[in-house]
Coordinates of C-alpha atoms in Angstrom, one line a residue:
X1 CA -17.6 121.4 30.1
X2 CA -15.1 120.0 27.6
X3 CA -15.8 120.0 23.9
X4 CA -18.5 116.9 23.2
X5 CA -18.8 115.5 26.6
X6 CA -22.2 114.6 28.0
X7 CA -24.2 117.7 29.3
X8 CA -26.1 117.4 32.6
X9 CA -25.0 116.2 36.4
X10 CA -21.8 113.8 36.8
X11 CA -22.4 110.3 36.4
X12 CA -21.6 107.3 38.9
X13 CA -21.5 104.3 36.7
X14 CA -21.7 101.1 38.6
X15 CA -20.7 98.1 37.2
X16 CA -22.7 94.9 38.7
X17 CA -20.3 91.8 37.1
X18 CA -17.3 94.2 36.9
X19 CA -14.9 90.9 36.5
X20 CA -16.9 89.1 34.4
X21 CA -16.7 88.6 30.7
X22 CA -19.1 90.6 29.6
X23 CA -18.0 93.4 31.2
X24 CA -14.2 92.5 30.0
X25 CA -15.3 91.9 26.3
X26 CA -18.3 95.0 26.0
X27 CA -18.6 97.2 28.8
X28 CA -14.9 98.1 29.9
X29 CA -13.7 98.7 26.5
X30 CA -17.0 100.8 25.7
X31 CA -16.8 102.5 28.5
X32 CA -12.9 103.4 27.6
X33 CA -13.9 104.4 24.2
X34 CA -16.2 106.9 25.5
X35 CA -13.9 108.7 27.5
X36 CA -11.4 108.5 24.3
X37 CA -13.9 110.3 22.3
X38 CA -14.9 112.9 24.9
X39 CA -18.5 111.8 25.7
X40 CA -18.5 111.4 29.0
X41 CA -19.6 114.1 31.5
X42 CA -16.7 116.2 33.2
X43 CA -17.1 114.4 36.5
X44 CA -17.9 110.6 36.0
X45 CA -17.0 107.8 38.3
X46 CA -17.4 104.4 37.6
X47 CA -17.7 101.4 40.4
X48 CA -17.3 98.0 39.7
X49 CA -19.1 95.5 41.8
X50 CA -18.1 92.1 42.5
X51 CA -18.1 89.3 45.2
X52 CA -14.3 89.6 45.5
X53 CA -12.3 91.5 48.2
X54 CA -10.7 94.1 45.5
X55 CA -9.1 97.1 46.6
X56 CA -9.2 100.0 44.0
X57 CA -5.7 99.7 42.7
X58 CA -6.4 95.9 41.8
X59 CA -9.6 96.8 40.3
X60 CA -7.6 99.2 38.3
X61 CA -5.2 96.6 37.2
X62 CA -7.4 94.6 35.9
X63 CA -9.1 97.3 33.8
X64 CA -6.1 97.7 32.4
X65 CA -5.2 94.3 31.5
X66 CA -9.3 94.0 30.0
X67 CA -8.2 97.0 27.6
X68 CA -4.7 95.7 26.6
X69 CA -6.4 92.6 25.5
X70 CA -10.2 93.3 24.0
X71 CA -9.1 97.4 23.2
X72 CA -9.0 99.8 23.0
X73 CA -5.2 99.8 24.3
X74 CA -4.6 102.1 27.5
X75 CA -1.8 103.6 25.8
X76 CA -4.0 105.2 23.0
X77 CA -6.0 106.8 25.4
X78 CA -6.5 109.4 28.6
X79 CA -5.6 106.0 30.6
X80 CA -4.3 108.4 33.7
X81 CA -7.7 110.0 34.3
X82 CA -9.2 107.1 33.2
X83 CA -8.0 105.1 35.5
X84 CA -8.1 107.9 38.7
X85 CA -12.0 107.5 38.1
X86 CA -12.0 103.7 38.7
X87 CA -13.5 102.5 42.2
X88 CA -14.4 98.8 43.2
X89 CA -16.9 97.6 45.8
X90 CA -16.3 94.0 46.8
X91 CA -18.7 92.0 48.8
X92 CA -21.6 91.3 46.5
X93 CA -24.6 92.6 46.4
X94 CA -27.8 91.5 48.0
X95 CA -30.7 92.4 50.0
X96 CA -29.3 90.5 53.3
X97 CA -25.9 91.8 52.5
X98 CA -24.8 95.4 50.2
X99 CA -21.1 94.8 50.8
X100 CA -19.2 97.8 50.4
X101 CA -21.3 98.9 48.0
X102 CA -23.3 101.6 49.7
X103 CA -20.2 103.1 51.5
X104 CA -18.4 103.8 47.5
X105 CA -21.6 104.9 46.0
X106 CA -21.7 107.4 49.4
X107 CA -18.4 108.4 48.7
X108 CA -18.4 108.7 45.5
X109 CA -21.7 111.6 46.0
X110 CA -19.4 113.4 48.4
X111 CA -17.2 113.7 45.4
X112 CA -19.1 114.6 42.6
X113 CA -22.3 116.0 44.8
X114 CA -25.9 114.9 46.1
X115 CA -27.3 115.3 42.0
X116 CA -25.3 112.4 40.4
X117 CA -27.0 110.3 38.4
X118 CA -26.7 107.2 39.3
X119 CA -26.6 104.8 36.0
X120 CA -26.3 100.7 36.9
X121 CA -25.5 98.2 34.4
X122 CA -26.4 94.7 34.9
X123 CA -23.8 92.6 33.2
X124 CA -24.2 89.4 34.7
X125 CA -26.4 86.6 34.2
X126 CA -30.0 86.9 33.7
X127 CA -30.6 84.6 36.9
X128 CA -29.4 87.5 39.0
X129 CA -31.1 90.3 37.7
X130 CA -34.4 89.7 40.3
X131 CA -32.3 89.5 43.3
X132 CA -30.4 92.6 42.3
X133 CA -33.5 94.6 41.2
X134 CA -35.0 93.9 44.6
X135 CA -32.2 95.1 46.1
X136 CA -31.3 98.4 44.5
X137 CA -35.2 99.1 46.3
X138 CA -34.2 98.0 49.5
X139 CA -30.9 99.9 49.3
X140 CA -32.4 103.2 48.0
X141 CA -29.9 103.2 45.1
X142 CA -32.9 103.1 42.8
X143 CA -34.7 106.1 42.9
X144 CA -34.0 108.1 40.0
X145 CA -31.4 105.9 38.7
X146 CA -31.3 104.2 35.4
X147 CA -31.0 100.7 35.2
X148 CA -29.5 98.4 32.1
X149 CA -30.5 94.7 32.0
X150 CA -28.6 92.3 29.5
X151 CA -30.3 90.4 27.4
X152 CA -31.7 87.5 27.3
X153 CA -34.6 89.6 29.6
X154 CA -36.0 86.4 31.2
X155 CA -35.3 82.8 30.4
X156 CA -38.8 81.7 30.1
X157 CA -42.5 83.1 29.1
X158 CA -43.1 82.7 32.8
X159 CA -40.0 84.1 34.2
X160 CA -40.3 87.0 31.7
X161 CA -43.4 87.8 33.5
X162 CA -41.4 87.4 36.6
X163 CA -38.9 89.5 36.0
X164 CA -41.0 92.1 34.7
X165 CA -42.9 92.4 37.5
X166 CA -40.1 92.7 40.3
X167 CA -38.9 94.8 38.1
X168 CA -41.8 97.2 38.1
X169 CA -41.7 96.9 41.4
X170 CA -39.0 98.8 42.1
X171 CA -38.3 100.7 38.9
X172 CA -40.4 103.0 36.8
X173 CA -40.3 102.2 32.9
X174 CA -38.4 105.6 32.1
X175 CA -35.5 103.9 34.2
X176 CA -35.6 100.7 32.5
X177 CA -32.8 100.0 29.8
X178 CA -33.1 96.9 28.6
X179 CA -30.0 96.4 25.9
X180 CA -30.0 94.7 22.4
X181 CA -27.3 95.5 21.1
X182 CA -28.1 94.6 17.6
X183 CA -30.0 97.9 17.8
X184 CA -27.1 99.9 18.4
X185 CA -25.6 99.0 14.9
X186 CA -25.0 101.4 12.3
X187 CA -26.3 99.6 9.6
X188 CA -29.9 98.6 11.6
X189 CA -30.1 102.3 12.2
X190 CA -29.2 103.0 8.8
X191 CA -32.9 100.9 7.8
X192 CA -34.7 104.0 8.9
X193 CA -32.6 106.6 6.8
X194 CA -32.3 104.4 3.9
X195 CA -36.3 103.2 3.8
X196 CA -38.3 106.4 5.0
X197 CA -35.5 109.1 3.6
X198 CA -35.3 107.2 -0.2
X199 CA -38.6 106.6 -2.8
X200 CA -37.1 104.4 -4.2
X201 CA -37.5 102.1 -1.2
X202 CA -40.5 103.8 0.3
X203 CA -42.7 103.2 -2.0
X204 CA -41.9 99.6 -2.8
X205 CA -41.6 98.7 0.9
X206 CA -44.3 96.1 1.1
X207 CA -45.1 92.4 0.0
X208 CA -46.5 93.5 -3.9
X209 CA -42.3 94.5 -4.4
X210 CA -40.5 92.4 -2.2
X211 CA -40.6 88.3 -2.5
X212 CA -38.6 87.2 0.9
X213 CA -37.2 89.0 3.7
X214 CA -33.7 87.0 4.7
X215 CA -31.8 87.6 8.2
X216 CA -28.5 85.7 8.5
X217 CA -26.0 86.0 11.9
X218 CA -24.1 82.8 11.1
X219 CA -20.6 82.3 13.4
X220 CA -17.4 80.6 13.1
X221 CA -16.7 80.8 16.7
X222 CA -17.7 77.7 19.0
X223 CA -18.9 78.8 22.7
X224 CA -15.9 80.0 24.0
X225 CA -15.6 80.1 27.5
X226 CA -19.2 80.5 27.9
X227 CA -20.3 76.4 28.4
X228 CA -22.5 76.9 31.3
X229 CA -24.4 80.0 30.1
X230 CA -25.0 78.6 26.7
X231 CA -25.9 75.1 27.1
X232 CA -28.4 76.4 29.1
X233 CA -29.5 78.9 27.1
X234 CA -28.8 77.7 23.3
X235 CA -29.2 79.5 19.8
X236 CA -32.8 80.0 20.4
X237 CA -33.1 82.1 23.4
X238 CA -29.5 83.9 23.0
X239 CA -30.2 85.1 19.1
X240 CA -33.8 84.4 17.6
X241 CA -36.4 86.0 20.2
X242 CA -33.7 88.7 20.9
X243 CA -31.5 90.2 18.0
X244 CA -32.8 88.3 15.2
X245 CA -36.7 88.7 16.0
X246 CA -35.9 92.4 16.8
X247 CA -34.0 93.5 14.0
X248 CA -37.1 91.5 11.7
X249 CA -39.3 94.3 13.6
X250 CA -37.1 96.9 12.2
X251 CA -37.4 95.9 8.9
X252 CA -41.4 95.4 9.4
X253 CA -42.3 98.4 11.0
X254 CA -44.8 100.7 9.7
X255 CA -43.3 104.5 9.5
X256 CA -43.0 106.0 12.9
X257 CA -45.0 109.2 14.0
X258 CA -41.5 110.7 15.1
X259 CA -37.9 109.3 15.0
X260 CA -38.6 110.5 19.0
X261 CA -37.7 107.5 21.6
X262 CA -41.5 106.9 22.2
X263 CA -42.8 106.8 18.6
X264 CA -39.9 104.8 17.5
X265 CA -40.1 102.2 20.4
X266 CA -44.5 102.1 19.4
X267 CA -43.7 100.9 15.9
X268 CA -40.9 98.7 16.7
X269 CA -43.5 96.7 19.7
X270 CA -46.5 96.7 17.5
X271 CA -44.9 95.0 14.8
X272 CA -44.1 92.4 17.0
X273 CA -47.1 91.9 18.1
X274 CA -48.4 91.7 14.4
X275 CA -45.3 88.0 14.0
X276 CA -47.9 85.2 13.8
X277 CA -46.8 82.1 16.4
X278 CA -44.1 80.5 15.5
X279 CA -44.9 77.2 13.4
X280 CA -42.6 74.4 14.9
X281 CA -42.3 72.6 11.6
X282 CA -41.0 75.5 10.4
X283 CA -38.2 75.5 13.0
X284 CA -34.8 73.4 12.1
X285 CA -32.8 73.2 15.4
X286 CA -29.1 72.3 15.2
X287 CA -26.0 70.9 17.5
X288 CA -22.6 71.1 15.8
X289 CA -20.9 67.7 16.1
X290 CA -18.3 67.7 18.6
X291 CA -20.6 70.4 21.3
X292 CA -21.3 67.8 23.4
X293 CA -16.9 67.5 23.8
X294 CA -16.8 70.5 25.1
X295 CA -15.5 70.8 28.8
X296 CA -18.7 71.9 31.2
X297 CA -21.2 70.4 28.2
X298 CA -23.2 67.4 29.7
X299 CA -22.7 64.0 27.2
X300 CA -26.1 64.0 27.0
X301 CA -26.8 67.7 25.9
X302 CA -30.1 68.4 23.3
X303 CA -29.2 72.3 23.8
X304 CA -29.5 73.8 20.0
X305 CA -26.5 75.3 18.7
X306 CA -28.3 76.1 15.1
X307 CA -31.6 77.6 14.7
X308 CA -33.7 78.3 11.1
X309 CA -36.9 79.9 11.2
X310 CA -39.5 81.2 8.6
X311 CA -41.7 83.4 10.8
X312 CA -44.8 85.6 9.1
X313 CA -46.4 89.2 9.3
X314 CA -49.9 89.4 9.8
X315 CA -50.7 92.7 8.8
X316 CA -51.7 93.8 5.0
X317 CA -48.0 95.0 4.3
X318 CA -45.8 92.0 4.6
X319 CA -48.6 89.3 4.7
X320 CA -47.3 86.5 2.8
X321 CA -43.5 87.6 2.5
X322 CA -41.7 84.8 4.8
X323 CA -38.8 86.1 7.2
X324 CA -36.8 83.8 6.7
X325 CA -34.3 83.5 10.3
X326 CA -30.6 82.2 10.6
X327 CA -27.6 82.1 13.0
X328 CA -25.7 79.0 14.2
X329 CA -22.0 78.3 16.0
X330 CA -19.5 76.9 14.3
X331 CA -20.4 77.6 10.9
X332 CA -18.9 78.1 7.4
X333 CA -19.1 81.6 8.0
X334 CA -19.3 84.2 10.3
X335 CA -21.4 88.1 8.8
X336 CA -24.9 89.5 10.1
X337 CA -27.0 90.8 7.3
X338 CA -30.2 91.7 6.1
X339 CA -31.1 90.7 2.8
X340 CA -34.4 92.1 1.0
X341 CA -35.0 90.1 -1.9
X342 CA -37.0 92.0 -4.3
X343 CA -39.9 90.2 -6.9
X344 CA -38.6 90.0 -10.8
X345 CA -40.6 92.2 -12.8
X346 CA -43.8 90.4 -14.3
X347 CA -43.9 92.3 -17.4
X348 CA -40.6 92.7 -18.7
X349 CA -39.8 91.6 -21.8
X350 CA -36.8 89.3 -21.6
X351 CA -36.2 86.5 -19.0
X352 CA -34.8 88.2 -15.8
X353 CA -32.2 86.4 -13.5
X354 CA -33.6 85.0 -10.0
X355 CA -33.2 86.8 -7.1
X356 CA -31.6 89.5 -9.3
X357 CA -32.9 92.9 -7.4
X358 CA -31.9 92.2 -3.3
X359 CA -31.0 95.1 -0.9
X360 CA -28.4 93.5 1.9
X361 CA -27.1 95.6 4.8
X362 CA -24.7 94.5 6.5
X363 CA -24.7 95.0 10.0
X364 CA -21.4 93.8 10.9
X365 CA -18.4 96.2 11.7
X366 CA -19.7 99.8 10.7
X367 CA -22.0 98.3 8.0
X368 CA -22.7 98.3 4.4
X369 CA -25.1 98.7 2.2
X370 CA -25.2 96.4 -1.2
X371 CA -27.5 96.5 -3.6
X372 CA -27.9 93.8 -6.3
X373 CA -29.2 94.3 -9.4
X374 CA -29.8 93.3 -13.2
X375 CA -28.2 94.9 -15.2
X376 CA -27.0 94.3 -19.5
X377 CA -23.8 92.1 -19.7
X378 CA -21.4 95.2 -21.7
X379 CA -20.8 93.5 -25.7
X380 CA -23.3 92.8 -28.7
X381 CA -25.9 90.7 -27.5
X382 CA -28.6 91.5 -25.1
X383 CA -27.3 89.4 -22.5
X384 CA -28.2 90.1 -18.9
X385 CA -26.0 89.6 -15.6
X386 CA -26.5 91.1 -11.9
X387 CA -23.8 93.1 -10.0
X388 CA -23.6 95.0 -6.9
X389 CA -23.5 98.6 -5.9
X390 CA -21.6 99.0 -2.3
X391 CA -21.5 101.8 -0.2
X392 CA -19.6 101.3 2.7
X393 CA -21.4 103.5 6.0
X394 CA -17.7 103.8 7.9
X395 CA -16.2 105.2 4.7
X396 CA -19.5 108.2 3.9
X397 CA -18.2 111.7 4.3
X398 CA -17.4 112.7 8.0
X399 CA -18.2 109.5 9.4
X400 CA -17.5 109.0 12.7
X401 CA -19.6 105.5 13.6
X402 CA -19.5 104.1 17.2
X403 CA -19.6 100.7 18.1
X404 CA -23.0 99.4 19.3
X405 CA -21.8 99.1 23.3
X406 CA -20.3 102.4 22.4
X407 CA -23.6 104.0 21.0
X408 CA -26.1 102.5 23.5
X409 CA -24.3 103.5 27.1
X410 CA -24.1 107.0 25.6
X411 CA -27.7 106.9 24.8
X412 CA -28.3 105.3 28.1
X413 CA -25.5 108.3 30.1
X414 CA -28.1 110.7 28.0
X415 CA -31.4 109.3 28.5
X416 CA -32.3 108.2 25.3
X417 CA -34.1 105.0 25.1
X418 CA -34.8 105.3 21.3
X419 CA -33.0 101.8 20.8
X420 CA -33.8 99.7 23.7
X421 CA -36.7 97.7 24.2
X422 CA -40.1 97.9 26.0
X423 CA -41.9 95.1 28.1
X424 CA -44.8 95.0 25.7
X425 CA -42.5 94.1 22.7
X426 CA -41.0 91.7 24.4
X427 CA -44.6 89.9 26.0
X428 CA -45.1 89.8 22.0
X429 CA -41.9 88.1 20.8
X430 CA -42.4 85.4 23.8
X431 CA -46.0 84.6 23.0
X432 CA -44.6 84.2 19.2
X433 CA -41.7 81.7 20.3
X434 CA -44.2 79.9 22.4
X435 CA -45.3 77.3 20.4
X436 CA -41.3 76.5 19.5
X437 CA -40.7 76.2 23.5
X438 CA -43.6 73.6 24.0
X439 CA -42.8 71.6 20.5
X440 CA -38.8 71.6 20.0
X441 CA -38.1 69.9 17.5
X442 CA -34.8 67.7 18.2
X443 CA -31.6 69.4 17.4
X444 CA -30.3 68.0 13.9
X445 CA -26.4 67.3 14.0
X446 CA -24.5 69.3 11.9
X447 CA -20.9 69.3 10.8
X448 CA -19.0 72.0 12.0
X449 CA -18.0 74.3 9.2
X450 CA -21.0 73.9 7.3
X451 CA -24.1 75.5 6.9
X452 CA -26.2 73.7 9.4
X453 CA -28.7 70.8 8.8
X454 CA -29.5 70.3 5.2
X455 CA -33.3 70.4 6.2
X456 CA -32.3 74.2 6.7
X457 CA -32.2 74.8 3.2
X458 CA -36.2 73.6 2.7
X459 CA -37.4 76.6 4.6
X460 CA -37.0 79.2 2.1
X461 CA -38.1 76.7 -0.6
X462 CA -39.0 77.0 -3.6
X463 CA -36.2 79.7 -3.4
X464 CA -33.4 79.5 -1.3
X465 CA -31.0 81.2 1.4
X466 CA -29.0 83.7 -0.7
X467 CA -25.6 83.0 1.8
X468 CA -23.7 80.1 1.6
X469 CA -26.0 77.7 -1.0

């Protein structure tokens, strides 16, 4: 075994959406990155799967092509072996009909041997994964194998329970995977370290110390080439009830038992469970003006591109303390941070700034960690000022952060299921955007490079949002 690859059998990774653009944009170049950095098992294949009459070489080709555009570049890396390791398996796959899949997948365990784990990874659109499920049981590609489903995980309260079930049908829970990529960042796994590791934080973890609790994933970026998944989808059901809601639980939880996969997953779901129904008058919905010019948008569209939220904690830690939720397209910015906005002193005895004392990780890139505080303005007077303290994760001593696609398909090659979610988390989060889904509020128009609606800005009244007011 060479030096930091995976321990255990090889690995056939199959690739369900191999030529689609999640798998061009996230999975392919995560995938390359692994075997750059050695953490793949000695003998690894991976298959992509795809409706298309490939042949290998094609599929090879257009690896390559994926990595010279979305990284990293072939040339930097072991692209040889790499690419001697690539298979496709054209035809689809169905119940009715496995295409070629079943003859690679047979070949490819006469290569490596009858204990491969089988690992398949889901990346197409949400609509497909019951059809798919159902037939890795038919197949018998299922038993044993570990299965990764892209979020959103159901579309719907009702197809969530749908999915879940078929899924359970087939698969036990251990096998499940079910990605959230806003997990696998350095910065939300940094929340642990920096909360349960520091007293600072520890003790003043709670709603006596801390006024608001602020998480912003504003984008510059319209919707791409992605019209038909996100207008019928929208900012709802692609952010809030997955990474925004999720990384809120991450801030809420109580301390784990363990850092172990189970005890972290427990206090991650029954936090979630604690997020009181969502209040739709406390829901601003958004559409960036021009959306509805988009090529594949219909002219008539209500689909939200914008969504503001102040959600609540039920539980004697945070009750009181609004979350306070963001994220848009087409915005004046694009970042993803936390911001923990700390209560001014009641007893000190000079007038302290507002919003003065805030803890903000940032979770894009390999993170950061600012912290904002109050301090004396250096000259005569007693004059008083805030600045920031920054400590930047990629630059700590020995650092060597992955990317979150990077990070998770290594914890999913070596069974970890620490940072994915579980079915009862996710029952939670639907019931708490219920109430949203049956009262929408219409979708305000907003100009594009803005900020969203200006009714945004009255949800974290009588304060306000710390980025971009």
């Amino acid at each position: 075994m060479t030096a930091n690859s995976v321990p255990g059998p090889p690995i056939v990774f199959v690739l369900f959406g191999a030529t689609g653009d999640l798998a061009k944009r996230m999975v392919i170049p995560a995938f390359f990155t692994l075997a750059q950095q050695k953490l793949l098992p000695d003998n690894y294949l991976l298959i992509g799967n795809g409706r298309g009459d490939v042949s290998h070489d094609e599929f090879r080709k257009h690896v390559h092509d994926t990595l010279r555009a979305f990284g990293p570049h072939p040339d930097a890396g072991p692209w040889d072996d790499f690419s001697s390791r690539l298979r496709f398996a054209g035809g689809g796959f169905s119940s009715d009909d496995p295409g070629a899949l079943l003859d690679v997948v047979a070949d490819a365990r006469a290569e490596l041997g009858e204990d491969t784990q089988l690992v398949h990874y889901l990346a197409v659109p949400p609509v497909a994964f019951i059809g798919l499920t159902a037939a890795l049981g038919k197949h018998r590609l299922a038993a044993d194998s570990r299965v990764v489903y892209e979020k959103p995980f159901g579309t719907s309260p009702e197809n969530f329970r749908e999915l879940d079930k078929a899924v359970h049908e087939v698969l036990d829970e251990s096998q499940v995977y079910r990605i959230d990529h806003f997990l696998g960042k350095e910065a939300t796994q940094d929340l642990h370290v920096l909360r349960f590791a520091n007293s600072l934080f520890s003790t003043s973890w709670d709603a006596e110390h801390i006024k608001s609790v602020q998480i912003d994933a504003p984008e510059t970026l319209d919707i791409d080439d992605r019209a038909g998944f996100y207008d019928a989808t929208g900012a709802v059901l692609d952010m809030l009830i997955t990474h925004l809601l999720q990384v809120a639980a991450e801030v809420a939880m109580e301390p784990p038992a363990s850092m172990g996969a189970d005890d972290l997953q427990s206090a991650r779901e029954e936090v979630i469970g604690c997020f009181r129904p969502l209040d739709p008058t406390e829901v601003v919905l958004g559409q960036y003006d021009g959306y509805r010019d988009v090529p594949g948008i219909a002219p008539d569209s209500t689909t939200d591109t914008f969504v503001a939220a102040r959600m609540w904690v039920d539980n004697d830690r945070w009750r009181g303390v609004p979350f306070l939720m963001r994220t848009g397209k087409r915005m004046a910015g694009s970042t993803q941070r936390v911001s923990i906005v700390l209560r001014e002193p009641t007893d000190a005895p000079f007038d302290v700034p507002q919003d003065g004392g805030v803890l903000t990780l940032s979770l894009a890139g390999n993170g950061e960690v600012l912290l904002s505080m109050v301090v004396k303005e250096p000259g005569a007077g007693l004059n008083l000022t805030t600045t920031d303290a920054k400590i930047v994760l990629g630059e700590v001593a020995g650092a060597d952060a992955l990317p979150p696609y990077v990070r998770l398909i290594h914890d999913v090659l070596i069974g970890d299921r620490s940072l994915f979610t579980r079915p009862d988390g996710l029952a939670h989060a639907w019931a708490v955007i219920q109430p949203l889904l049956d009262h929408r509020p219409a979708a305000q128009p907003y100009p594009q490079g803005s900020w969203g609606p200006p009714a945004a800005a009255e949800l974290a009244a009588p304060d306000r949002w710390l980025l971009g007011q």
